[in-house]
């Protein structure tokens, strides 16, 4: 979905002239402005990270960054769910990727994949969680999502999924240790995470992880 300046002005309840007065000569300049505003805010937040206060950088992300994402949920959701900005995901990967590379060390050798690929798995996996959450019509409150986020980061997927033999085939199911909406969210996150790994490294890689019980290793190879 693309938007014209006239449509943007109508939605905002202002005239096209008002948009031009702010020196926006087209959609690309509006998107560039949004990028710069978000980038400046998140860079400032990331600069406040203190390892002494937050030994675990994922806890910092959950408690500090996620609430800020929630305050911008309408803008971020729009950029995720429309074609207004084809470079939005790349922008996020660069923004978060730089911070993650500085503060999180991944033992990529345990994953048997190149170092840069291991970093991509982590960054894109986090963005998948954020996208699924923030694009809901009514995202769960940041405090609640932060708890779910940390569970997905700190515990292996085998805590949430298992293979159950059926008469026709093997089905990937979620264990009943979680209830209600949280279980539904966990199921969706886990399947998205597995889908992403399949697309990135192929089905053989996922089969290798599952059969050799290395899904636990996948999470444990992330160090601080």
PDB file of N, CA and C in Angstrom, residues 6 83 115 160 198 201:
ATOM      1  N   UNK A   6      -1.617  13.882  -0.769  1.00  0.00           N
ATOM      2  CA  UNK A   6      -3.003  14.287  -0.542  1.00  0.00           C
ATOM      3  C   UNK A   6      -3.676  13.359   0.474  1.00  0.00           C
ATOM      4  N   UNK A  83       3.564  -0.850   2.311  1.00  0.00           N
ATOM      5  CA  UNK A  83       4.728  -0.746   1.433  1.00  0.00           C
ATOM      6  C   UNK A  83       5.223   0.690   1.351  1.00  0.00           C
ATOM      7  N   UNK A 115      30.030 -16.203  11.325  1.00  0.00           N
ATOM      8  CA  UNK A 115      29.801 -15.222  12.378  1.00  0.00           C
ATOM      9  C   UNK A 115      28.727 -14.220  11.991  1.00  0.00           C
ATOM     10  N   UNK A 160       8.881 -24.972  24.830  1.00  0.00           N
ATOM     11  CA  UNK A 160       7.557 -24.585  24.360  1.00  0.00           C
ATOM     12  C   UNK A 160       6.991 -25.516  23.290  1.00  0.00           C
ATOM     13  N   UNK A 198      14.383 -21.762   9.060  1.00  0.00           N
ATOM     14  CA  UNK A 198      14.247 -22.611   7.876  1.00  0.00           C
ATOM     15  C   UNK A 198      14.553 -21.834   6.608  1.00  0.00           C
ATOM     16  N   UNK A 201      18.551 -20.937   6.736  1.00  0.00           N
ATOM     17  CA  UNK A 201      19.559 -21.991   6.653  1.00  0.00           C
ATOM     18  C   UNK A 201      19.054 -23.295   6.053  1.00  0.00           C
TER      19      UNK A 201
END
